[in-house]
mmCIF file of C-alpha atoms in Angstrom:
data_model
loop_
_atom_site.group_PDB
_atom_site.id
_atom_site.type_symbol
_atom_site.label_atom_id
_atom_site.label_comp_id
_atom_site.label_asym_id
_atom_site.label_seq_id
_atom_site.Cartn_x
_atom_site.Cartn_y
_atom_site.Cartn_z
ATOM 1 C CA MET A 99 117.019 10.054 -94.836
ATOM 2 C CA THR A 100 118.540 6.813 -93.598
ATOM 3 C CA THR A 101 116.946 6.375 -90.197
ATOM 4 C CA THR A 102 113.472 6.864 -88.751
ATOM 5 C CA GLN A 103 114.800 9.634 -86.533
ATOM 6 C CA GLU A 104 116.014 11.606 -89.558
ATOM 7 C CA GLU A 105 112.661 10.988 -91.285
ATOM 8 C CA ASP A 106 110.809 12.285 -88.223
ATOM 9 C CA ARG A 107 112.952 15.428 -88.191
ATOM 10 C CA LEU A 108 112.329 16.144 -91.864
ATOM 11 C CA ASN A 109 108.615 15.437 -91.470
ATOM 12 C CA ALA A 110 108.437 17.948 -88.590
ATOM 13 C CA GLN A 111 110.321 20.532 -90.637
ATOM 14 C CA ILE A 112 107.949 20.017 -93.579
ATOM 15 C CA ALA A 113 104.879 20.271 -91.296
ATOM 16 C CA PHE A 114 106.198 23.640 -90.116
ATOM 17 C CA ALA A 115 106.955 24.708 -93.712
ATOM 18 C CA VAL A 116 103.383 23.830 -94.762
ATOM 19 C CA GLU A 117 101.917 25.692 -91.771
ATOM 20 C CA ILE A 118 103.810 28.942 -92.284
ATOM 21 C CA ASP A 119 102.546 29.225 -95.866
ATOM 22 C CA LYS A 120 99.445 30.716 -94.170
ATOM 23 C CA LEU A 121 101.382 33.932 -93.448
ATOM 24 C CA LYS A 122 100.737 34.852 -97.097
ATOM 25 C CA ARG A 123 97.055 35.277 -96.204
ATOM 26 C CA VAL A 124 97.467 37.566 -93.196
ATOM 27 C CA ILE A 125 96.629 41.067 -94.447
ATOM 28 C CA ARG A 126 98.253 44.206 -93.007
ATOM 29 C CA ARG A 127 96.942 47.782 -92.765
ATOM 30 C CA ASN A 128 99.287 49.375 -95.273
ATOM 31 C CA SER A 129 99.202 49.131 -99.068
ATOM 32 C CA LEU A 130 101.788 48.241 -101.679
ATOM 33 C CA MET A 131 103.714 51.274 -102.962
ATOM 34 C CA ASP A 132 101.467 51.527 -106.024
ATOM 35 C CA GLY A 133 98.362 51.531 -103.790
ATOM 36 C CA SER A 134 96.871 48.591 -105.725
ATOM 37 C CA ARG A 135 96.063 46.435 -102.708
ATOM 38 C CA ARG A 136 96.910 45.878 -99.032
ATOM 39 C CA GLU A 137 100.135 44.094 -98.186
ATOM 40 C CA ASN A 138 100.338 40.619 -96.662
ATOM 41 C CA ASP A 139 102.652 39.549 -93.819
ATOM 42 C CA ALA A 140 104.790 37.204 -95.972
ATOM 43 C CA GLU A 141 105.745 39.793 -98.575
ATOM 44 C CA HIS A 142 106.215 42.365 -95.788
ATOM 45 C CA SER A 143 108.624 39.941 -94.046
ATOM 46 C CA TRP A 144 110.610 39.558 -97.280
ATOM 47 C CA TYR A 145 110.674 43.309 -97.714
ATOM 48 C CA VAL A 146 112.006 44.168 -94.258
ATOM 49 C CA GLY A 147 114.529 41.303 -94.388
ATOM 50 C CA LEU A 148 115.960 42.720 -97.598
ATOM 51 C CA LEU A 149 115.708 46.264 -96.190
ATOM 52 C CA ALA A 150 118.058 45.122 -93.396
ATOM 53 C CA MET A 151 120.645 44.187 -96.045
ATOM 54 C CA ILE A 152 120.144 47.437 -97.982
ATOM 55 C CA LEU A 153 120.220 49.733 -94.931
ATOM 56 C CA ALA A 154 122.771 47.733 -92.876
ATOM 57 C CA GLU A 155 125.121 50.727 -92.521
ATOM 58 C CA HIS A 156 122.370 52.617 -90.643
ATOM 59 C CA ALA A 157 122.546 50.138 -87.758
ATOM 60 C CA PRO A 158 124.964 50.772 -84.874
ATOM 61 C CA GLN A 159 128.478 49.515 -85.586
ATOM 62 C CA GLY A 160 128.922 45.841 -84.730
ATOM 63 C CA THR A 161 125.253 44.923 -85.344
ATOM 64 C CA ASP A 162 124.931 41.335 -86.604
ATOM 65 C CA ILE A 163 122.879 42.024 -89.748
ATOM 66 C CA GLN A 164 122.408 38.351 -90.560
ATOM 67 C CA ARG A 165 120.694 37.882 -87.202
ATOM 68 C CA VAL A 166 118.532 40.923 -87.970
ATOM 69 C CA VAL A 167 117.522 39.302 -91.281
ATOM 70 C CA ALA A 168 116.728 35.991 -89.562
ATOM 71 C CA MET A 169 114.668 37.785 -86.919
ATOM 72 C CA LEU A 170 112.684 39.700 -89.536
ATOM 73 C CA LEU A 171 111.899 36.525 -91.532
ATOM 74 C CA VAL A 172 110.254 34.963 -88.445
ATOM 75 C CA HIS A 173 108.933 38.073 -86.651
ATOM 76 C CA ASP A 174 105.347 37.878 -87.917
ATOM 77 C CA LEU A 175 104.770 34.090 -87.873
ATOM 78 C CA VAL A 176 102.672 34.377 -84.689
ATOM 79 C CA GLU A 177 100.169 36.451 -86.679
ATOM 80 C CA ILE A 178 99.056 33.246 -88.451
ATOM 81 C CA ASP A 179 96.930 32.662 -85.327
ATOM 82 C CA ALA A 180 96.865 36.106 -83.710
ATOM 83 C CA GLY A 181 96.274 38.226 -86.824
ATOM 84 C CA ASP A 182 97.792 41.585 -87.675
ATOM 85 C CA THR A 183 97.416 44.294 -85.020
ATOM 86 C CA PHE A 184 96.980 47.902 -85.999
ATOM 87 C CA VAL A 185 99.863 49.701 -84.241
ATOM 88 C CA TYR A 186 97.682 52.798 -83.709
ATOM 89 C CA ASP A 187 95.021 50.887 -81.734
ATOM 90 C CA PRO A 188 96.324 50.641 -78.103
ATOM 91 C CA VAL A 189 93.492 48.338 -76.922
ATOM 92 C CA ALA A 190 94.182 45.854 -79.719
ATOM 93 C CA VAL A 191 97.946 46.038 -79.071
ATOM 94 C CA ALA A 192 97.457 45.127 -75.373
ATOM 95 C CA ALA A 193 95.110 42.220 -76.146
ATOM 96 C CA GLN A 194 97.554 40.957 -78.750
ATOM 97 C CA ILE A 195 100.311 39.993 -76.326
ATOM 98 C CA ASP A 196 98.631 36.856 -74.948
ATOM 99 C CA ALA A 197 97.326 35.831 -78.380
ATOM 100 C CA GLU A 198 100.813 36.050 -79.880
ATOM 101 C CA ARG A 199 102.361 34.065 -77.029
ATOM 102 C CA ALA A 200 99.780 31.295 -77.492
ATOM 103 C CA ALA A 201 100.470 31.341 -81.229
ATOM 104 C CA ALA A 202 104.212 31.024 -80.612
ATOM 105 C CA ASP A 203 103.557 28.046 -78.323
ATOM 106 C CA ARG A 204 101.632 26.258 -81.055
ATOM 107 C CA ILE A 205 103.516 27.212 -84.221
ATOM 108 C CA PHE A 206 107.175 26.864 -83.198
ATOM 109 C CA ALA A 207 106.376 23.523 -81.508
ATOM 110 C CA LEU A 208 105.774 22.024 -84.957
ATOM 111 C CA LEU A 209 109.553 22.088 -85.510
ATOM 112 C CA PRO A 210 112.002 19.522 -84.073
ATOM 113 C CA SER A 211 112.490 20.633 -80.434
ATOM 114 C CA ASP A 212 116.040 22.023 -80.851
ATOM 115 C CA GLN A 213 114.906 24.196 -83.749
ATOM 116 C CA ALA A 214 111.693 25.202 -81.966
ATOM 117 C CA VAL A 215 113.901 26.730 -79.232
ATOM 118 C CA LEU A 216 116.114 28.624 -81.698
ATOM 119 C CA PHE A 217 113.216 30.029 -83.746
ATOM 120 C CA ARG A 218 111.292 31.022 -80.651
ATOM 121 C CA GLU A 219 114.402 32.768 -79.282
ATOM 122 C CA LEU A 220 114.599 34.862 -82.456
ATOM 123 C CA TRP A 221 110.993 35.923 -82.008
ATOM 124 C CA GLU A 222 111.364 36.615 -78.255
ATOM 125 C CA GLU A 223 114.511 38.672 -78.919
ATOM 126 C CA PHE A 224 112.663 40.725 -81.557
ATOM 127 C CA GLU A 225 109.740 41.384 -79.217
ATOM 128 C CA ALA A 226 111.934 42.242 -76.199
ATOM 129 C CA ARG A 227 113.854 44.895 -78.203
ATOM 130 C CA GLU A 228 116.852 44.730 -75.852
ATOM 131 C CA THR A 229 119.676 43.837 -78.291
ATOM 132 C CA VAL A 230 120.950 46.182 -81.012
ATOM 133 C CA GLU A 231 119.816 43.538 -83.543
ATOM 134 C CA ALA A 232 116.227 43.526 -82.233
ATOM 135 C CA ARG A 233 116.161 47.331 -82.059
ATOM 136 C CA PHE A 234 117.312 47.666 -85.655
ATOM 137 C CA ALA A 235 114.861 44.959 -86.789
ATOM 138 C CA LYS A 236 111.955 46.695 -85.022
ATOM 139 C CA ALA A 237 113.063 50.034 -86.519
ATOM 140 C CA LEU A 238 112.814 48.577 -90.029
ATOM 141 C CA ASP A 239 109.435 47.004 -89.230
ATOM 142 C CA ARG A 240 108.167 50.502 -88.355
ATOM 143 C CA PHE A 241 110.062 52.252 -91.143
ATOM 144 C CA ALA A 242 108.608 50.180 -94.026
ATOM 145 C CA PRO A 243 104.921 51.212 -93.622
ATOM 146 C CA ILE A 244 105.901 54.883 -93.200
ATOM 147 C CA LEU A 245 107.826 54.661 -96.464
ATOM 148 C CA ALA A 246 104.866 52.930 -98.168
ATOM 149 C CA ASN A 247 102.312 55.465 -96.880
ATOM 150 C CA HIS A 248 104.560 58.363 -97.841
ATOM 151 C CA HIS A 249 104.849 56.958 -101.376
ATOM 152 C CA THR A 250 101.073 56.520 -101.793
ATOM 153 C CA GLU A 251 99.988 60.082 -100.886
ATOM 154 C CA GLY A 252 99.407 59.130 -97.271
ATOM 155 C CA GLY A 253 98.158 55.658 -98.168
ATOM 156 C CA THR A 254 96.092 54.204 -95.375
ATOM 157 C CA TRP A 255 96.804 57.020 -92.876
ATOM 158 C CA PRO A 256 93.713 59.080 -93.759
ATOM 159 C CA LEU A 257 91.616 55.895 -94.100
ATOM 160 C CA PHE A 258 92.379 54.917 -90.499
ATOM 161 C CA LYS A 259 92.389 58.572 -89.290
ATOM 162 C CA VAL A 260 96.029 58.416 -88.182
ATOM 163 C CA THR A 261 97.587 61.771 -87.224
ATOM 164 C CA ALA A 262 101.159 63.012 -87.629
ATOM 165 C CA GLY A 263 101.505 62.982 -83.849
ATOM 166 C CA GLN A 264 100.714 59.264 -83.726
ATOM 167 C CA VAL A 265 103.182 58.502 -86.510
ATOM 168 C CA ARG A 266 105.886 60.592 -84.786
ATOM 169 C CA GLU A 267 105.306 58.525 -81.631
ATOM 170 C CA LYS A 268 106.164 55.388 -83.673
ATOM 171 C CA VAL A 269 109.293 57.066 -85.023
ATOM 172 C CA LYS A 270 110.772 56.849 -81.510
ATOM 173 C CA ILE A 271 111.161 53.112 -82.127
ATOM 174 C CA ILE A 272 112.960 53.867 -85.389
ATOM 175 C CA GLU A 273 115.258 56.401 -83.675
ATOM 176 C CA ASP A 274 116.009 53.809 -81.013
ATOM 177 C CA GLY A 275 117.239 51.336 -83.642
ATOM 178 C CA SER A 276 118.866 53.729 -86.088
ATOM 179 C CA GLU A 277 119.664 57.411 -85.609
ATOM 180 C CA SER A 278 119.888 58.217 -89.351
ATOM 181 C CA LEU A 279 116.688 56.371 -90.247
ATOM 182 C CA GLY A 280 114.914 58.154 -87.409
ATOM 183 C CA VAL A 281 115.937 61.522 -88.887
ATOM 184 C CA TYR A 282 114.845 60.411 -92.345
ATOM 185 C CA ALA A 283 111.463 59.093 -91.110
ATOM 186 C CA ASN A 284 110.747 62.429 -89.430
ATOM 187 C CA GLU A 285 111.562 64.209 -92.700
ATOM 188 C CA LEU A 286 109.094 61.945 -94.530
ATOM 189 C CA ILE A 287 106.379 62.765 -92.007
ATOM 190 C CA ASP A 288 107.002 66.521 -92.288
ATOM 191 C CA LEU A 289 106.843 66.177 -96.061
ATOM 192 C CA SER A 290 103.592 64.188 -95.892
ATOM 193 C CA VAL A 291 102.078 66.868 -93.621
ATOM 194 C CA SER A 292 103.178 69.726 -95.881
ATOM 195 C CA ARG A 293 101.670 67.959 -98.902
ATOM 196 C CA GLY A 294 98.376 67.483 -97.045
ATOM 197 C CA HIS A 295 98.629 63.668 -96.960
ATOM 198 C CA LEU A 296 98.826 63.454 -93.168
ATOM 199 C CA SER A 297 96.930 65.616 -90.620
ATOM 200 C CA GLU A 298 98.597 67.205 -87.574
ATOM 201 C CA MET B 64 122.830 62.165 -92.446
ATOM 202 C CA THR B 65 125.406 64.850 -91.811
ATOM 203 C CA THR B 66 126.899 65.335 -95.259
ATOM 204 C CA THR B 67 125.547 65.514 -98.784
ATOM 205 C CA GLN B 68 127.424 62.309 -99.608
ATOM 206 C CA GLU B 69 125.614 60.425 -96.854
ATOM 207 C CA GLU B 70 122.306 61.907 -97.989
ATOM 208 C CA ASP B 71 123.006 60.758 -101.555
ATOM 209 C CA ARG B 72 123.754 57.220 -100.337
ATOM 210 C CA LEU B 73 120.538 57.006 -98.331
ATOM 211 C CA ASN B 74 118.538 58.495 -101.212
ATOM 212 C CA ALA B 75 119.932 55.811 -103.547
ATOM 213 C CA GLN B 76 119.125 53.072 -101.031
ATOM 214 C CA ILE B 77 115.583 54.387 -100.680
ATOM 215 C CA ALA B 78 115.138 54.597 -104.459
ATOM 216 C CA PHE B 79 116.118 50.933 -104.656
ATOM 217 C CA ALA B 80 113.784 50.053 -101.748
ATOM 218 C CA VAL B 81 110.875 51.791 -103.486
ATOM 219 C CA GLU B 82 111.659 50.040 -106.795
ATOM 220 C CA ILE B 83 111.806 46.502 -105.383
ATOM 221 C CA ASP B 84 108.343 46.841 -103.874
ATOM 222 C CA LYS B 85 107.188 45.915 -107.405
ATOM 223 C CA LEU B 86 108.277 42.298 -106.815
ATOM 224 C CA LYS B 87 105.026 41.885 -104.849
ATOM 225 C CA ARG B 88 103.161 42.236 -108.156
ATOM 226 C CA VAL B 89 105.090 39.608 -110.157
ATOM 227 C CA ILE B 90 102.876 36.518 -110.240
ATOM 228 C CA ARG B 91 104.278 32.984 -110.346
ATOM 229 C CA ARG B 92 102.815 29.777 -111.786
ATOM 230 C CA ASN B 93 102.181 27.951 -108.526
ATOM 231 C CA SER B 94 99.457 28.590 -105.959
ATOM 232 C CA LEU B 95 99.495 29.113 -102.222
ATOM 233 C CA MET B 96 99.166 25.865 -100.255
ATOM 234 C CA ASP B 97 95.415 26.411 -99.779
ATOM 235 C CA GLY B 98 94.977 26.900 -103.530
ATOM 236 C CA SER B 99 93.241 30.255 -102.997
ATOM 237 C CA ARG B 100 95.375 32.247 -105.452
ATOM 238 C CA ARG B 101 98.688 32.240 -107.311
ATOM 239 C CA GLU B 102 101.813 33.171 -105.405
ATOM 240 C CA ASN B 103 103.812 36.362 -105.993
ATOM 241 C CA ASP B 104 107.609 36.602 -106.174
ATOM 242 C CA ALA B 105 108.001 38.610 -102.941
ATOM 243 C CA GLU B 106 106.172 36.133 -100.695
ATOM 244 C CA HIS B 107 107.924 33.265 -102.526
ATOM 245 C CA SER B 108 111.300 34.916 -101.753
ATOM 246 C CA TRP B 109 110.397 35.170 -98.082
ATOM 247 C CA TYR B 110 109.283 31.543 -98.085
ATOM 248 C CA VAL B 111 112.452 30.079 -99.594
ATOM 249 C CA GLY B 112 114.644 32.345 -97.418
ATOM 250 C CA LEU B 113 112.981 30.953 -94.316
ATOM 251 C CA LEU B 114 113.043 27.442 -95.797
ATOM 252 C CA ALA B 115 116.856 27.754 -95.927
ATOM 253 C CA MET B 116 116.875 28.336 -92.162
ATOM 254 C CA ILE B 117 114.429 25.484 -91.479
ATOM 255 C CA LEU B 118 116.168 22.958 -93.744
ATOM 256 C CA ALA B 119 119.760 24.129 -93.131
ATOM 257 C CA GLU B 120 120.928 20.668 -91.988
ATOM 258 C CA HIS B 121 120.025 19.275 -95.434
ATOM 259 C CA ALA B 122 122.772 21.370 -97.065
ATOM 260 C CA PRO B 123 126.292 19.927 -97.371
ATOM 261 C CA GLN B 124 128.382 20.467 -94.227
ATOM 262 C CA GLY B 125 130.086 23.861 -94.169
ATOM 263 C CA THR B 126 127.440 25.600 -96.271
ATOM 264 C CA ASP B 127 127.096 29.281 -95.307
ATOM 265 C CA ILE B 128 123.342 29.360 -94.684
ATOM 266 C CA GLN B 129 123.252 33.100 -94.105
ATOM 267 C CA ARG B 130 124.639 33.616 -97.591
ATOM 268 C CA VAL B 131 121.991 31.212 -98.930
ATOM 269 C CA VAL B 132 119.302 33.329 -97.222
ATOM 270 C CA ALA B 133 120.735 36.566 -98.666
ATOM 271 C CA MET B 134 120.882 35.006 -102.130
ATOM 272 C CA LEU B 135 117.272 33.851 -101.929
ATOM 273 C CA LEU B 136 116.027 37.284 -100.819
ATOM 274 C CA VAL B 137 117.497 38.873 -103.977
ATOM 275 C CA HIS B 138 117.233 35.972 -106.467
ATOM 276 C CA ASP B 139 113.998 37.076 -108.157
ATOM 277 C CA LEU B 140 114.483 40.863 -108.241
ATOM 278 C CA VAL B 141 115.329 40.752 -111.951
ATOM 279 C CA GLU B 142 111.783 39.482 -112.581
ATOM 280 C CA ILE B 143 110.483 43.002 -111.845
ATOM 281 C CA ASP B 144 111.460 43.750 -115.464
ATOM 282 C CA ALA B 145 111.834 40.264 -116.959
ATOM 283 C CA GLY B 146 108.724 38.641 -115.447
ATOM 284 C CA ASP B 147 108.396 35.108 -114.119
ATOM 285 C CA THR B 148 109.455 32.324 -116.452
ATOM 286 C CA PHE B 149 107.678 29.005 -116.448
ATOM 287 C CA VAL B 150 110.450 26.465 -115.776
ATOM 288 C CA TYR B 151 108.700 23.892 -117.994
ATOM 289 C CA ASP B 152 108.788 26.143 -121.078
ATOM 290 C CA PRO B 153 112.299 25.760 -122.638
ATOM 291 C CA VAL B 154 111.794 28.497 -125.253
ATOM 292 C CA ALA B 155 110.794 31.026 -122.580
ATOM 293 C CA VAL B 156 113.692 29.953 -120.356
ATOM 294 C CA ALA B 157 116.229 30.579 -123.171
ATOM 295 C CA ALA B 158 114.770 34.002 -124.031
ATOM 296 C CA GLN B 159 114.779 34.943 -120.370
ATOM 297 C CA ILE B 160 118.566 35.037 -119.956
ATOM 298 C CA ASP B 161 119.121 38.348 -121.820
ATOM 299 C CA ALA B 162 116.032 39.929 -120.296
ATOM 300 C CA GLU B 163 117.214 39.096 -116.763
ATOM 301 C CA ARG B 164 120.700 40.411 -117.438
ATOM 302 C CA ALA B 165 119.286 43.737 -118.701
ATOM 303 C CA ALA B 166 117.038 43.861 -115.636
ATOM 304 C CA ALA B 167 120.010 43.272 -113.334
ATOM 305 C CA ASP B 168 121.883 46.120 -115.091
ATOM 306 C CA ARG B 169 119.040 48.521 -114.435
ATOM 307 C CA ILE B 170 117.790 47.499 -110.985
ATOM 308 C CA PHE B 171 121.023 46.927 -109.037
ATOM 309 C CA ALA B 172 122.444 50.192 -110.460
ATOM 310 C CA LEU B 173 119.882 52.098 -108.365
ATOM 311 C CA LEU B 174 121.977 51.242 -105.276
ATOM 312 C CA PRO B 175 125.196 53.070 -104.249
ATOM 313 C CA SER B 176 127.863 51.544 -106.504
ATOM 314 C CA ASP B 177 129.611 49.453 -103.817
ATOM 315 C CA GLN B 178 126.310 47.863 -102.825
ATOM 316 C CA ALA B 179 125.254 47.434 -106.455
ATOM 317 C CA VAL B 180 128.327 45.203 -106.915
ATOM 318 C CA LEU B 181 127.603 43.117 -103.797
ATOM 319 C CA PHE B 182 123.927 42.579 -104.603
ATOM 320 C CA ARG B 183 124.654 41.732 -108.224
ATOM 321 C CA GLU B 184 127.309 39.216 -107.095
ATOM 322 C CA LEU B 185 124.699 37.442 -104.977
ATOM 323 C CA TRP B 186 122.388 37.153 -107.972
ATOM 324 C CA GLU B 187 125.213 36.063 -110.347
ATOM 325 C CA GLU B 188 126.333 33.428 -107.830
ATOM 326 C CA PHE B 189 122.779 32.085 -107.544
ATOM 327 C CA GLU B 190 122.392 31.867 -111.306
ATOM 328 C CA ALA B 191 125.827 30.269 -111.897
ATOM 329 C CA ARG B 192 125.050 27.467 -109.398
ATOM 330 C CA GLU B 193 128.747 26.739 -108.830
ATOM 331 C CA THR B 194 129.067 27.206 -105.050
ATOM 332 C CA VAL B 195 127.424 24.924 -102.472
ATOM 333 C CA GLU B 196 125.469 27.958 -101.301
ATOM 334 C CA ALA B 197 124.028 28.649 -104.768
ATOM 335 C CA ARG B 198 123.264 24.955 -105.298
ATOM 336 C CA PHE B 199 121.364 24.722 -102.030
ATOM 337 C CA ALA B 200 119.538 27.995 -102.763
ATOM 338 C CA LYS B 201 118.507 26.779 -106.216
ATOM 339 C CA ALA B 202 117.423 23.434 -104.723
ATOM 340 C CA LEU B 203 115.055 25.245 -102.346
ATOM 341 C CA ASP B 204 113.760 27.432 -105.167
ATOM 342 C CA ARG B 205 112.771 24.230 -107.016
ATOM 343 C CA PHE B 206 111.637 22.390 -103.913
ATOM 344 C CA ALA B 207 109.056 24.986 -102.764
ATOM 345 C CA PRO B 208 106.694 24.784 -105.791
ATOM 346 C CA ILE B 209 106.821 20.939 -105.721
ATOM 347 C CA LEU B 210 105.798 21.054 -102.056
ATOM 348 C CA ALA B 211 103.011 23.546 -102.870
ATOM 349 C CA ASN B 212 101.689 21.541 -105.820
ATOM 350 C CA HIS B 213 101.841 18.315 -103.817
ATOM 351 C CA HIS B 214 99.775 19.938 -101.042
ATOM 352 C CA THR B 215 97.107 21.263 -103.419
ATOM 353 C CA GLU B 216 96.240 17.968 -105.186
ATOM 354 C CA GLY B 217 98.672 18.674 -108.016
ATOM 355 C CA GLY B 218 97.989 22.401 -107.935
ATOM 356 C CA THR B 219 98.947 24.024 -111.209
ATOM 357 C CA TRP B 220 100.621 20.879 -112.699
ATOM 358 C CA PRO B 221 97.461 19.659 -114.518
ATOM 359 C CA LEU B 222 96.537 23.259 -115.487
ATOM 360 C CA PHE B 223 99.860 23.679 -117.309
ATOM 361 C CA LYS B 224 99.924 20.024 -118.499
ATOM 362 C CA VAL B 225 103.141 19.244 -116.629
ATOM 363 C CA THR B 226 104.118 15.550 -116.474
ATOM 364 C CA ALA B 227 105.893 13.586 -113.729
ATOM 365 C CA GLY B 228 108.869 13.171 -116.095
ATOM 366 C CA GLN B 229 109.227 16.941 -116.388
ATOM 367 C CA VAL B 230 109.041 17.417 -112.628
ATOM 368 C CA ARG B 231 111.607 14.605 -112.082
ATOM 369 C CA GLU B 232 113.936 16.435 -114.467
ATOM 370 C CA LYS B 233 113.750 19.489 -112.165
ATOM 371 C CA VAL B 234 114.458 17.304 -109.141
ATOM 372 C CA LYS B 235 118.001 16.837 -110.468
ATOM 373 C CA ILE B 236 118.641 20.442 -109.404
ATOM 374 C CA ILE B 237 117.327 19.621 -105.943
ATOM 375 C CA GLU B 238 119.525 16.496 -105.706
ATOM 376 C CA ASP B 239 122.494 18.600 -106.774
ATOM 377 C CA GLY B 240 121.970 20.966 -103.829
ATOM 378 C CA SER B 241 120.744 18.517 -101.188
ATOM 379 C CA GLU B 242 120.799 14.735 -101.296
ATOM 380 C CA SER B 243 118.088 14.251 -98.642
ATOM 381 C CA LEU B 244 115.727 16.867 -100.142
ATOM 382 C CA GLY B 245 116.213 15.215 -103.555
ATOM 383 C CA VAL B 246 115.081 11.866 -102.116
ATOM 384 C CA TYR B 247 112.123 13.545 -100.413
ATOM 385 C CA ALA B 248 111.075 15.443 -103.558
ATOM 386 C CA ASN B 249 111.064 12.206 -105.550
ATOM 387 C CA GLU B 250 108.872 10.623 -102.886
ATOM 388 C CA LEU B 251 106.415 13.537 -103.172
ATOM 389 C CA ILE B 252 106.265 13.106 -106.952
ATOM 390 C CA ASP B 253 105.629 9.346 -106.659
ATOM 391 C CA LEU B 254 102.890 10.057 -104.136
ATOM 392 C CA SER B 255 101.300 12.712 -106.398
ATOM 393 C CA VAL B 256 101.355 10.248 -109.308
ATOM 394 C CA SER B 257 99.826 7.421 -107.225
ATOM 395 C CA ARG B 258 97.053 9.778 -106.067
ATOM 396 C CA GLY B 259 96.299 10.774 -109.672
ATOM 397 C CA HIS B 260 97.374 14.423 -109.181
ATOM 398 C CA LEU B 261 100.278 14.212 -111.638
ATOM 399 C CA SER B 262 100.378 12.299 -114.980
ATOM 400 C CA GLU B 263 103.297 10.113 -116.000
#
């Protein structure tokens, strides 16, 4: 920090860093894998970012995994203002779009303007699901709660009256990002149904 | 998944993914920035990973930030077995080395062997603090709790009887990874002392 301009940049970066700490208090619908409590958005973001590294070979060849990781680390920041949306509630999902856009306008603008553009682009790319990177990122975002619910005897599926048909509908997004993870997710659902942890 | 070999690989990756969920239950010494509760290792790992992206320009030129992010996402996994160590407790820090090595032996071995090597290398590199990437990663790992304590009126510093001298000792690791973040961290400490939130 030698000039005022550099100080301003760092101060903006720190203001953003302080703001995003709030993601640790946004609670999701699924539980931890031991069922002890519901998961928050920050630890979920860590989990799916690392999942991208672990499951990289299940992305189409040529996928830029580091961009997938970056996308997953920022993908839920808008929920600081907009809150978590239950993917099985279509009315809430529709209402969420404007709320998330307004949140993106406010939150990313805390950064120095060049960085605000880059971070927002990552989020927009994730949401648009047009690149292989965004498709794989979105697949992991859907895959993680299915894995968690499967490992907690259905977890929050019965609590929120989610059916196997609804979960299978979400698996289409997994199949779209990763063929092999799509197959695996469908196997988990069949297994959860046969064990009586998920209703048809 | 067309062959048994591919199935075995995916099963190993999933076993690792299920295991690392436990990081969400390892509790650290510092609080969230609103002081509402102590932070866990998983959300901390997300935070410092994203901090690397936000503060990338504060690393020495040529630093591979994507490697820094990857390192930070895996850096605390060994604490699933070894637990969090309080950096201001030298006896605990010394005892921790063997426990973390044993944890690394067990946890990374859950992965397919080629990936086990790559993930372990990331952790070893972080711990050795010899590359610019590891130095910057370690700097952020030290920077985050100082920022959190500063923003919560000293946070857990008074609770654990930590002095400004002890915190300044830790800032050397920040200076070693990033000159500008080292300067900034020292400013935060001076400010915390002047406000009476940290004792000399």
